[in-house]
Amino acid sequence: MTSSSAGPVHLAVYDTFADWETGYATAHLTQNGYTVRTVGLSREPVTTMGGLRVQPDLALDELRPQDSALLILTGAAGWDTGETLAPFARAARTFLDAGVPVAAICGATAGLAREGLLDDRAHTSAVSFYLAATGYAGGERYVEVDAVTDPGVDGTGRLITAGPTEPVAFAREVFALLGVYDAKKLDAWYRLFHDSDASAYEVLQGE
């Protein structure tokens, strides 16, 4: 088991957030010594798309990049139905500008596109035309892959993006970015959970 000295991972939570999209990432981060803390627009409880009630650990205005290892943003209906979740996209800008990484999946990628954060970074999402509908200027940087990590430039933070059907690939990028597993175990983890390759289990157990 590893442990993190870079602070906790922060998971943004809001009504209808897609709870399955980060299940692999948060479960295995916790199993490997990371603390996962939830952050909402306020500390009032929210209800996930799966109907679970979540009590945020802190409100967004309490969140500081220097106290975090990573900010994770999931999909939710609110990304495409108004400005309710725009504060989280602005928080992502603050994180990236401070050199702290952000990971966004599903509808959260559209929120980042509207904020202008994908204009100059390699990224992916559900499909290219989903992001094109936001009117963003980053279409040439769209990559047809399950998940991608942009390395950042000039001190800006790294950015992970993924489409809604790729929670395992999304988690793999998170683990690689944070150094949760070495390359051999990361490959084995992905083969086990993405490909159902039972032989990978022994590698993960260090046998």
mmCIF file of N, CA and C in Angstrom, residues 29-149:
data_model
loop_
_atom_site.group_PDB
_atom_site.id
_atom_site.type_symbol
_atom_site.label_atom_id
_atom_site.label_comp_id
_atom_site.label_asym_id
_atom_site.label_seq_id
_atom_site.Cartn_x
_atom_site.Cartn_y
_atom_site.Cartn_z
ATOM 1 N N LEU A 29 -8.107 4.354 -4.870
ATOM 2 C CA LEU A 29 -7.302 5.375 -4.206
ATOM 3 C C LEU A 29 -7.355 5.184 -2.699
ATOM 4 N N THR A 30 -8.559 4.973 -2.176
ATOM 5 C CA THR A 30 -8.720 4.772 -0.734
ATOM 6 C C THR A 30 -7.969 3.533 -0.267
ATOM 7 N N GLN A 31 -8.006 2.468 -1.045
ATOM 8 C CA GLN A 31 -7.300 1.242 -0.686
ATOM 9 C C GLN A 31 -5.792 1.393 -0.735
ATOM 10 N N ASN A 32 -5.327 2.445 -1.403
ATOM 11 C CA ASN A 32 -3.887 2.665 -1.530
ATOM 12 C C ASN A 32 -3.405 3.895 -0.762
ATOM 13 N N GLY A 33 -4.122 4.230 0.304
ATOM 14 C CA GLY A 33 -3.616 5.216 1.234
ATOM 15 C C GLY A 33 -4.048 6.639 1.032
ATOM 16 N N TYR A 34 -4.863 6.912 0.017
ATOM 17 C CA TYR A 34 -5.343 8.271 -0.209
ATOM 18 C C TYR A 34 -6.627 8.526 0.570
ATOM 19 N N THR A 35 -6.813 9.749 0.997
ATOM 20 C CA THR A 35 -8.077 10.194 1.569
ATOM 21 C C THR A 35 -8.873 10.873 0.465
ATOM 22 N N VAL A 36 -10.116 10.465 0.298
ATOM 23 C CA VAL A 36 -11.004 11.096 -0.676
ATOM 24 C C VAL A 36 -12.017 11.937 0.096
ATOM 25 N N ARG A 37 -12.038 13.221 -0.192
ATOM 26 C CA ARG A 37 -12.975 14.137 0.469
ATOM 27 C C ARG A 37 -13.934 14.691 -0.573
ATOM 28 N N THR A 38 -15.195 14.816 -0.198
ATOM 29 C CA THR A 38 -16.209 15.322 -1.119
ATOM 30 C C THR A 38 -16.395 16.817 -0.925
ATOM 31 N N VAL A 39 -16.640 17.506 -2.037
ATOM 32 C CA VAL A 39 -16.821 18.951 -1.998
ATOM 33 C C VAL A 39 -18.069 19.313 -2.794
ATOM 34 N N GLY A 40 -18.977 20.047 -2.184
ATOM 35 C CA GLY A 40 -20.211 20.468 -2.838
ATOM 36 C C GLY A 40 -20.262 21.976 -2.997
ATOM 37 N N LEU A 41 -21.284 22.460 -3.669
ATOM 38 C CA LEU A 41 -21.474 23.905 -3.748
ATOM 39 C C LEU A 41 -21.635 24.492 -2.348
ATOM 40 N N SER A 42 -22.257 23.707 -1.478
ATOM 41 C CA SER A 42 -22.359 24.033 -0.063
ATOM 42 C C SER A 42 -22.162 22.717 0.692
ATOM 43 N N ARG A 43 -22.388 22.740 1.986
ATOM 44 C CA ARG A 43 -22.296 21.500 2.764
ATOM 45 C C ARG A 43 -23.643 20.784 2.866
ATOM 46 N N GLU A 44 -24.628 21.269 2.132
ATOM 47 C CA GLU A 44 -25.939 20.619 2.131
ATOM 48 C C GLU A 44 -25.863 19.293 1.365
ATOM 49 N N PRO A 45 -26.594 18.264 1.812
ATOM 50 C CA PRO A 45 -26.551 16.965 1.134
ATOM 51 C C PRO A 45 -27.002 17.073 -0.326
ATOM 52 N N VAL A 46 -26.443 16.203 -1.151
ATOM 53 C CA VAL A 46 -26.836 16.101 -2.559
ATOM 54 C C VAL A 46 -27.294 14.673 -2.824
ATOM 55 N N THR A 47 -27.987 14.491 -3.933
ATOM 56 C CA THR A 47 -28.471 13.168 -4.324
ATOM 57 C C THR A 47 -27.856 12.788 -5.663
ATOM 58 N N THR A 48 -27.187 11.637 -5.691
ATOM 59 C CA THR A 48 -26.519 11.192 -6.911
ATOM 60 C C THR A 48 -27.543 10.700 -7.930
ATOM 61 N N MET A 49 -27.068 10.451 -9.143
ATOM 62 C CA MET A 49 -27.939 9.912 -10.175
ATOM 63 C C MET A 49 -28.466 8.532 -9.779
ATOM 64 N N GLY A 50 -27.701 7.841 -8.959
ATOM 65 C CA GLY A 50 -28.121 6.537 -8.467
ATOM 66 C C GLY A 50 -29.022 6.606 -7.247
ATOM 67 N N GLY A 51 -29.392 7.806 -6.823
ATOM 68 C CA GLY A 51 -30.312 7.964 -5.707
ATOM 69 C C GLY A 51 -29.671 7.928 -4.337
ATOM 70 N N LEU A 52 -28.340 8.010 -4.256
ATOM 71 C CA LEU A 52 -27.649 8.006 -2.975
ATOM 72 C C LEU A 52 -27.519 9.427 -2.437
ATOM 73 N N ARG A 53 -27.681 9.566 -1.146
ATOM 74 C CA ARG A 53 -27.522 10.869 -0.496
ATOM 75 C C ARG A 53 -26.075 11.004 -0.023
ATOM 76 N N VAL A 54 -25.453 12.107 -0.367
ATOM 77 C CA VAL A 54 -24.052 12.347 -0.006
ATOM 78 C C VAL A 54 -23.959 13.667 0.750
ATOM 79 N N GLN A 55 -23.317 13.629 1.893
ATOM 80 C CA GLN A 55 -23.075 14.833 2.693
ATOM 81 C C GLN A 55 -21.673 15.348 2.365
ATOM 82 N N PRO A 56 -21.533 16.479 1.671
ATOM 83 C CA PRO A 56 -20.198 16.976 1.338
ATOM 84 C C PRO A 56 -19.353 17.240 2.586
ATOM 85 N N ASP A 57 -18.061 16.949 2.479
ATOM 86 C CA ASP A 57 -17.137 17.233 3.576
ATOM 87 C C ASP A 57 -16.849 18.717 3.701
ATOM 88 N N LEU A 58 -16.882 19.424 2.583
ATOM 89 C CA LEU A 58 -16.622 20.856 2.611
ATOM 90 C C LEU A 58 -17.336 21.524 1.452
ATOM 91 N N ALA A 59 -17.477 22.829 1.545
ATOM 92 C CA ALA A 59 -18.094 23.620 0.481
ATOM 93 C C ALA A 59 -17.020 24.100 -0.484
ATOM 94 N N LEU A 60 -17.428 24.375 -1.703
ATOM 95 C CA LEU A 60 -16.482 24.754 -2.744
ATOM 96 C C LEU A 60 -15.667 25.981 -2.366
ATOM 97 N N ASP A 61 -16.269 26.936 -1.670
ATOM 98 C CA ASP A 61 -15.519 28.137 -1.316
ATOM 99 C C ASP A 61 -14.483 27.891 -0.220
ATOM 100 N N GLU A 62 -14.475 26.677 0.337
ATOM 101 C CA GLU A 62 -13.459 26.292 1.320
ATOM 102 C C GLU A 62 -12.291 25.538 0.689
ATOM 103 N N LEU A 63 -12.434 25.177 -0.581
ATOM 104 C CA LEU A 63 -11.442 24.340 -1.251
ATOM 105 C C LEU A 63 -10.295 25.187 -1.780
ATOM 106 N N ARG A 64 -9.053 24.772 -1.466
ATOM 107 C CA ARG A 64 -7.863 25.464 -1.957
ATOM 108 C C ARG A 64 -6.976 24.460 -2.687
ATOM 109 N N PRO A 65 -6.463 24.814 -3.866
ATOM 110 C CA PRO A 65 -5.618 23.886 -4.611
ATOM 111 C C PRO A 65 -4.423 23.383 -3.809
ATOM 112 N N GLN A 66 -3.826 24.238 -3.014
ATOM 113 C CA GLN A 66 -2.623 23.851 -2.279
ATOM 114 C C GLN A 66 -2.904 22.779 -1.231
ATOM 115 N N ASP A 67 -4.180 22.542 -0.931
ATOM 116 C CA ASP A 67 -4.542 21.520 0.051
ATOM 117 C C ASP A 67 -4.991 20.225 -0.608
ATOM 118 N N SER A 68 -4.781 20.098 -1.907
ATOM 119 C CA SER A 68 -5.345 18.980 -2.654
ATOM 120 C C SER A 68 -4.309 18.333 -3.569
ATOM 121 N N ALA A 69 -4.474 17.030 -3.780
ATOM 122 C CA ALA A 69 -3.648 16.316 -4.751
ATOM 123 C C ALA A 69 -4.298 16.278 -6.123
ATOM 124 N N LEU A 70 -5.635 16.376 -6.157
ATOM 125 C CA LEU A 70 -6.375 16.225 -7.411
ATOM 126 C C LEU A 70 -7.828 16.621 -7.178
ATOM 127 N N LEU A 71 -8.433 17.269 -8.172
ATOM 128 C CA LEU A 71 -9.863 17.547 -8.172
ATOM 129 C C LEU A 71 -10.520 16.695 -9.240
ATOM 130 N N ILE A 72 -11.541 15.903 -8.845
ATOM 131 C CA ILE A 72 -12.267 15.042 -9.775
ATOM 132 C C ILE A 72 -13.666 15.601 -9.995
ATOM 133 N N LEU A 73 -14.048 15.717 -11.274
ATOM 134 C CA LEU A 73 -15.372 16.197 -11.658
ATOM 135 C C LEU A 73 -16.077 15.120 -12.472
ATOM 136 N N THR A 74 -17.294 14.762 -12.072
ATOM 137 C CA THR A 74 -18.058 13.753 -12.790
ATOM 138 C C THR A 74 -19.151 14.393 -13.635
ATOM 139 N N GLY A 75 -19.784 13.553 -14.433
ATOM 140 C CA GLY A 75 -20.937 14.006 -15.184
ATOM 141 C C GLY A 75 -22.131 14.267 -14.281
ATOM 142 N N ALA A 76 -23.077 15.056 -14.781
ATOM 143 C CA ALA A 76 -24.341 15.345 -14.090
ATOM 144 C C ALA A 76 -25.223 16.116 -15.057
ATOM 145 N N ALA A 77 -26.523 16.045 -14.843
ATOM 146 C CA ALA A 77 -27.446 16.764 -15.721
ATOM 147 C C ALA A 77 -27.158 18.260 -15.735
ATOM 148 N N GLY A 78 -26.690 18.788 -14.611
ATOM 149 C CA GLY A 78 -26.473 20.219 -14.490
ATOM 150 C C GLY A 78 -25.431 20.807 -15.410
ATOM 151 N N TRP A 79 -24.533 19.979 -15.944
ATOM 152 C CA TRP A 79 -23.518 20.517 -16.844
ATOM 153 C C TRP A 79 -24.134 21.026 -18.156
ATOM 154 N N ASP A 80 -25.293 20.486 -18.524
ATOM 155 C CA ASP A 80 -25.892 20.842 -19.811
ATOM 156 C C ASP A 80 -27.218 21.568 -19.670
ATOM 157 N N THR A 81 -27.567 21.993 -18.461
ATOM 158 C CA THR A 81 -28.882 22.610 -18.255
ATOM 159 C C THR A 81 -28.794 23.919 -17.483
ATOM 160 N N GLY A 82 -27.773 24.694 -17.750
ATOM 161 C CA GLY A 82 -27.656 25.981 -17.065
ATOM 162 C C GLY A 82 -26.278 26.196 -16.488
ATOM 163 N N GLU A 83 -26.188 27.158 -15.584
ATOM 164 C CA GLU A 83 -24.897 27.580 -15.037
ATOM 165 C C GLU A 83 -24.663 27.097 -13.606
ATOM 166 N N THR A 84 -25.514 26.218 -13.115
ATOM 167 C CA THR A 84 -25.412 25.799 -11.713
ATOM 168 C C THR A 84 -24.043 25.256 -11.367
ATOM 169 N N LEU A 85 -23.460 24.465 -12.275
ATOM 170 C CA LEU A 85 -22.185 23.817 -11.979
ATOM 171 C C LEU A 85 -20.980 24.595 -12.494
ATOM 172 N N ALA A 86 -21.211 25.729 -13.100
ATOM 173 C CA ALA A 86 -20.097 26.535 -13.608
ATOM 174 C C ALA A 86 -19.055 26.862 -12.545
ATOM 175 N N PRO A 87 -19.438 27.057 -11.262
ATOM 176 C CA PRO A 87 -18.404 27.319 -10.255
ATOM 177 C C PRO A 87 -17.358 26.202 -10.145
ATOM 178 N N PHE A 88 -17.748 24.979 -10.440
ATOM 179 C CA PHE A 88 -16.772 23.889 -10.393
ATOM 180 C C PHE A 88 -15.792 23.986 -11.557
ATOM 181 N N ALA A 89 -16.262 24.430 -12.712
ATOM 182 C CA ALA A 89 -15.355 24.639 -13.840
ATOM 183 C C ALA A 89 -14.379 25.771 -13.527
ATOM 184 N N ARG A 90 -14.869 26.814 -12.865
ATOM 185 C CA ARG A 90 -13.970 27.905 -12.474
ATOM 186 C C ARG A 90 -12.961 27.425 -11.436
ATOM 187 N N ALA A 91 -13.395 26.535 -10.537
ATOM 188 C CA ALA A 91 -12.463 25.951 -9.568
ATOM 189 C C ALA A 91 -11.397 25.132 -10.281
ATOM 190 N N ALA A 92 -11.798 24.421 -11.339
ATOM 191 C CA ALA A 92 -10.831 23.648 -12.116
ATOM 192 C C ALA A 92 -9.774 24.569 -12.722
ATOM 193 N N ARG A 93 -10.195 25.733 -13.199
ATOM 194 C CA ARG A 93 -9.224 26.698 -13.724
ATOM 195 C C ARG A 93 -8.230 27.107 -12.638
ATOM 196 N N THR A 94 -8.741 27.376 -11.451
ATOM 197 C CA THR A 94 -7.870 27.770 -10.349
ATOM 198 C C THR A 94 -6.866 26.664 -10.034
ATOM 199 N N PHE A 95 -7.328 25.434 -10.031
ATOM 200 C CA PHE A 95 -6.441 24.295 -9.786
ATOM 201 C C PHE A 95 -5.360 24.208 -10.859
ATOM 202 N N LEU A 96 -5.777 24.221 -12.114
ATOM 203 C CA LEU A 96 -4.810 24.070 -13.200
ATOM 204 C C LEU A 96 -3.802 25.209 -13.213
ATOM 205 N N ASP A 97 -4.275 26.432 -12.959
ATOM 206 C CA ASP A 97 -3.369 27.583 -12.920
ATOM 207 C C ASP A 97 -2.361 27.468 -11.781
ATOM 208 N N ALA A 98 -2.755 26.762 -10.707
ATOM 209 C CA ALA A 98 -1.873 26.570 -9.561
ATOM 210 C C ALA A 98 -0.967 25.349 -9.713
ATOM 211 N N GLY A 99 -1.094 24.646 -10.841
ATOM 212 C CA GLY A 99 -0.264 23.475 -11.070
ATOM 213 C C GLY A 99 -0.791 22.211 -10.429
ATOM 214 N N VAL A 100 -2.046 22.216 -9.988
ATOM 215 C CA VAL A 100 -2.654 21.047 -9.352
ATOM 216 C C VAL A 100 -3.569 20.369 -10.365
ATOM 217 N N PRO A 101 -3.481 19.059 -10.534
ATOM 218 C CA PRO A 101 -4.222 18.392 -11.605
ATOM 219 C C PRO A 101 -5.725 18.315 -11.364
ATOM 220 N N VAL A 102 -6.436 18.132 -12.488
ATOM 221 C CA VAL A 102 -7.882 17.986 -12.508
ATOM 222 C C VAL A 102 -8.215 16.785 -13.381
ATOM 223 N N ALA A 103 -9.247 16.034 -12.997
ATOM 224 C CA ALA A 103 -9.717 14.905 -13.799
ATOM 225 C C ALA A 103 -11.211 15.072 -14.023
ATOM 226 N N ALA A 104 -11.644 15.075 -15.274
ATOM 227 C CA ALA A 104 -13.047 15.305 -15.614
ATOM 228 C C ALA A 104 -13.545 14.214 -16.543
ATOM 229 N N ILE A 105 -14.748 13.735 -16.278
ATOM 230 C CA ILE A 105 -15.338 12.671 -17.078
ATOM 231 C C ILE A 105 -16.762 13.058 -17.467
ATOM 232 N N CYS A 106 -17.189 12.590 -18.637
ATOM 233 C CA CYS A 106 -18.570 12.755 -19.093
ATOM 234 C C CYS A 106 -18.916 14.240 -19.215
ATOM 235 N N GLY A 107 -20.059 14.651 -18.697
ATOM 236 C CA GLY A 107 -20.528 16.018 -18.863
ATOM 237 C C GLY A 107 -19.620 17.074 -18.284
ATOM 238 N N ALA A 108 -18.777 16.693 -17.329
ATOM 239 C CA ALA A 108 -17.836 17.670 -16.775
ATOM 240 C C ALA A 108 -16.879 18.183 -17.835
ATOM 241 N N THR A 109 -16.612 17.380 -18.862
ATOM 242 C CA THR A 109 -15.732 17.848 -19.940
ATOM 243 C C THR A 109 -16.375 19.017 -20.679
ATOM 244 N N ALA A 110 -17.700 18.989 -20.820
ATOM 245 C CA ALA A 110 -18.384 20.113 -21.473
ATOM 246 C C ALA A 110 -18.291 21.366 -20.618
ATOM 247 N N GLY A 111 -18.375 21.186 -19.304
ATOM 248 C CA GLY A 111 -18.199 22.326 -18.422
ATOM 249 C C GLY A 111 -16.828 22.955 -18.567
ATOM 250 N N LEU A 112 -15.814 22.118 -18.684
ATOM 251 C CA LEU A 112 -14.457 22.643 -18.872
ATOM 252 C C LEU A 112 -14.306 23.292 -20.239
ATOM 253 N N ALA A 113 -14.984 22.719 -21.242
ATOM 254 C CA ALA A 113 -14.930 23.322 -22.580
ATOM 255 C C ALA A 113 -15.522 24.726 -22.556
ATOM 256 N N ARG A 114 -16.661 24.876 -21.888
ATOM 257 C CA ARG A 114 -17.290 26.201 -21.816
ATOM 258 C C ARG A 114 -16.419 27.197 -21.061
ATOM 259 N N GLU A 115 -15.623 26.699 -20.136
ATOM 260 C CA GLU A 115 -14.729 27.556 -19.366
ATOM 261 C C GLU A 115 -13.464 27.892 -20.142
ATOM 262 N N GLY A 116 -13.283 27.287 -21.320
ATOM 263 C CA GLY A 116 -12.097 27.548 -22.137
ATOM 264 C C GLY A 116 -10.887 26.718 -21.765
ATOM 265 N N LEU A 117 -11.071 25.722 -20.913
ATOM 266 C CA LEU A 117 -9.925 24.957 -20.414
ATOM 267 C C LEU A 117 -9.466 23.860 -21.360
ATOM 268 N N LEU A 118 -10.244 23.579 -22.410
ATOM 269 C CA LEU A 118 -9.857 22.541 -23.365
ATOM 270 C C LEU A 118 -9.351 23.117 -24.682
ATOM 271 N N ASP A 119 -9.323 24.425 -24.794
ATOM 272 C CA ASP A 119 -8.928 25.050 -26.052
ATOM 273 C C ASP A 119 -7.495 24.721 -26.436
ATOM 274 N N ASP A 120 -6.615 24.604 -25.439
ATOM 275 C CA ASP A 120 -5.192 24.404 -25.721
ATOM 276 C C ASP A 120 -4.641 23.131 -25.102
ATOM 277 N N ARG A 121 -5.531 22.207 -24.737
ATOM 278 C CA ARG A 121 -5.090 20.965 -24.099
ATOM 279 C C ARG A 121 -5.649 19.762 -24.838
ATOM 280 N N ALA A 122 -4.855 18.712 -24.941
ATOM 281 C CA ALA A 122 -5.358 17.446 -25.476
ATOM 282 C C ALA A 122 -6.471 16.953 -24.563
ATOM 283 N N HIS A 123 -7.558 16.465 -25.168
ATOM 284 C CA HIS A 123 -8.701 16.058 -24.366
ATOM 285 C C HIS A 123 -9.579 15.096 -25.147
ATOM 286 N N THR A 124 -10.496 14.455 -24.434
ATOM 287 C CA THR A 124 -11.509 13.620 -25.058
ATOM 288 C C THR A 124 -12.813 13.793 -24.291
ATOM 289 N N SER A 125 -13.850 13.109 -24.751
ATOM 290 C CA SER A 125 -15.162 13.186 -24.112
ATOM 291 C C SER A 125 -16.011 12.049 -24.667
ATOM 292 N N ALA A 126 -17.328 12.200 -24.632
ATOM 293 C CA ALA A 126 -18.210 11.171 -25.182
ATOM 294 C C ALA A 126 -18.012 11.049 -26.694
ATOM 295 N N VAL A 127 -18.192 12.151 -27.385
ATOM 296 C CA VAL A 127 -17.962 12.264 -28.829
ATOM 297 C C VAL A 127 -17.566 13.708 -29.112
ATOM 298 N N SER A 128 -16.879 13.918 -30.224
ATOM 299 C CA SER A 128 -16.364 15.254 -30.513
ATOM 300 C C SER A 128 -17.482 16.272 -30.682
ATOM 301 N N PHE A 129 -18.603 15.869 -31.310
ATOM 302 C CA PHE A 129 -19.658 16.862 -31.559
ATOM 303 C C PHE A 129 -20.385 17.281 -30.286
ATOM 304 N N TYR A 130 -20.290 16.479 -29.226
ATOM 305 C CA TYR A 130 -20.855 16.899 -27.937
ATOM 306 C C TYR A 130 -20.141 18.142 -27.436
ATOM 307 N N LEU A 131 -18.806 18.127 -27.516
ATOM 308 C CA LEU A 131 -18.060 19.312 -27.094
ATOM 309 C C LEU A 131 -18.186 20.441 -28.109
ATOM 310 N N ALA A 132 -18.261 20.097 -29.381
ATOM 311 C CA ALA A 132 -18.388 21.140 -30.407
ATOM 312 C C ALA A 132 -19.632 21.981 -30.168
ATOM 313 N N ALA A 133 -20.679 21.378 -29.616
ATOM 314 C CA ALA A 133 -21.924 22.099 -29.360
ATOM 315 C C ALA A 133 -21.767 23.178 -28.300
ATOM 316 N N THR A 134 -20.687 23.135 -27.539
ATOM 317 C CA THR A 134 -20.453 24.170 -26.532
ATOM 318 C C THR A 134 -19.912 25.452 -27.157
ATOM 319 N N GLY A 135 -19.451 25.365 -28.423
ATOM 320 C CA GLY A 135 -18.861 26.522 -29.082
ATOM 321 C C GLY A 135 -17.415 26.765 -28.718
ATOM 322 N N TYR A 136 -16.774 25.771 -28.096
ATOM 323 C CA TYR A 136 -15.391 25.971 -27.670
ATOM 324 C C TYR A 136 -14.440 25.991 -28.857
ATOM 325 N N ALA A 137 -13.194 26.387 -28.615
ATOM 326 C CA ALA A 137 -12.220 26.557 -29.693
ATOM 327 C C ALA A 137 -11.170 25.451 -29.722
ATOM 328 N N GLY A 138 -11.440 24.330 -29.023
ATOM 329 C CA GLY A 138 -10.417 23.302 -28.896
ATOM 330 C C GLY A 138 -10.630 22.063 -29.729
ATOM 331 N N GLY A 139 -11.470 22.134 -30.752
ATOM 332 C CA GLY A 139 -11.787 20.948 -31.538
ATOM 333 C C GLY A 139 -10.578 20.239 -32.116
ATOM 334 N N GLU A 140 -9.550 20.987 -32.497
ATOM 335 C CA GLU A 140 -8.359 20.376 -33.086
ATOM 336 C C GLU A 140 -7.546 19.585 -32.069
ATOM 337 N N ARG A 141 -7.804 19.807 -30.785
ATOM 338 C CA ARG A 141 -7.075 19.073 -29.746
ATOM 339 C C ARG A 141 -7.850 17.844 -29.241
ATOM 340 N N TYR A 142 -9.008 17.563 -29.831
ATOM 341 C CA TYR A 142 -9.803 16.408 -29.428
ATOM 342 C C TYR A 142 -9.108 15.132 -29.879
ATOM 343 N N VAL A 143 -9.074 14.134 -28.982
ATOM 344 C CA VAL A 143 -8.390 12.868 -29.256
ATOM 345 C C VAL A 143 -9.404 11.734 -29.139
ATOM 346 N N GLU A 144 -9.456 10.867 -30.129
ATOM 347 C CA GLU A 144 -10.389 9.729 -30.121
ATOM 348 C C GLU A 144 -9.783 8.563 -29.344
ATOM 349 N N VAL A 145 -9.776 8.679 -28.026
ATOM 350 C CA VAL A 145 -9.274 7.631 -27.136
ATOM 351 C C VAL A 145 -10.226 7.511 -25.951
ATOM 352 N N ASP A 146 -10.060 6.433 -25.167
ATOM 353 C CA ASP A 146 -10.936 6.226 -24.010
ATOM 354 C C ASP A 146 -10.738 7.298 -22.941
ATOM 355 N N ALA A 147 -9.487 7.636 -22.702
ATOM 356 C CA ALA A 147 -9.141 8.645 -21.701
ATOM 357 C C ALA A 147 -7.769 9.188 -22.058
ATOM 358 N N VAL A 148 -7.520 10.444 -21.722
ATOM 359 C CA VAL A 148 -6.243 11.069 -22.079
ATOM 360 C C VAL A 148 -5.808 12.014 -20.972
ATOM 361 N N THR A 149 -4.500 12.117 -20.795
ATOM 362 C CA THR A 149 -3.926 13.071 -19.852
ATOM 363 C C THR A 149 -3.099 14.087 -20.606
#
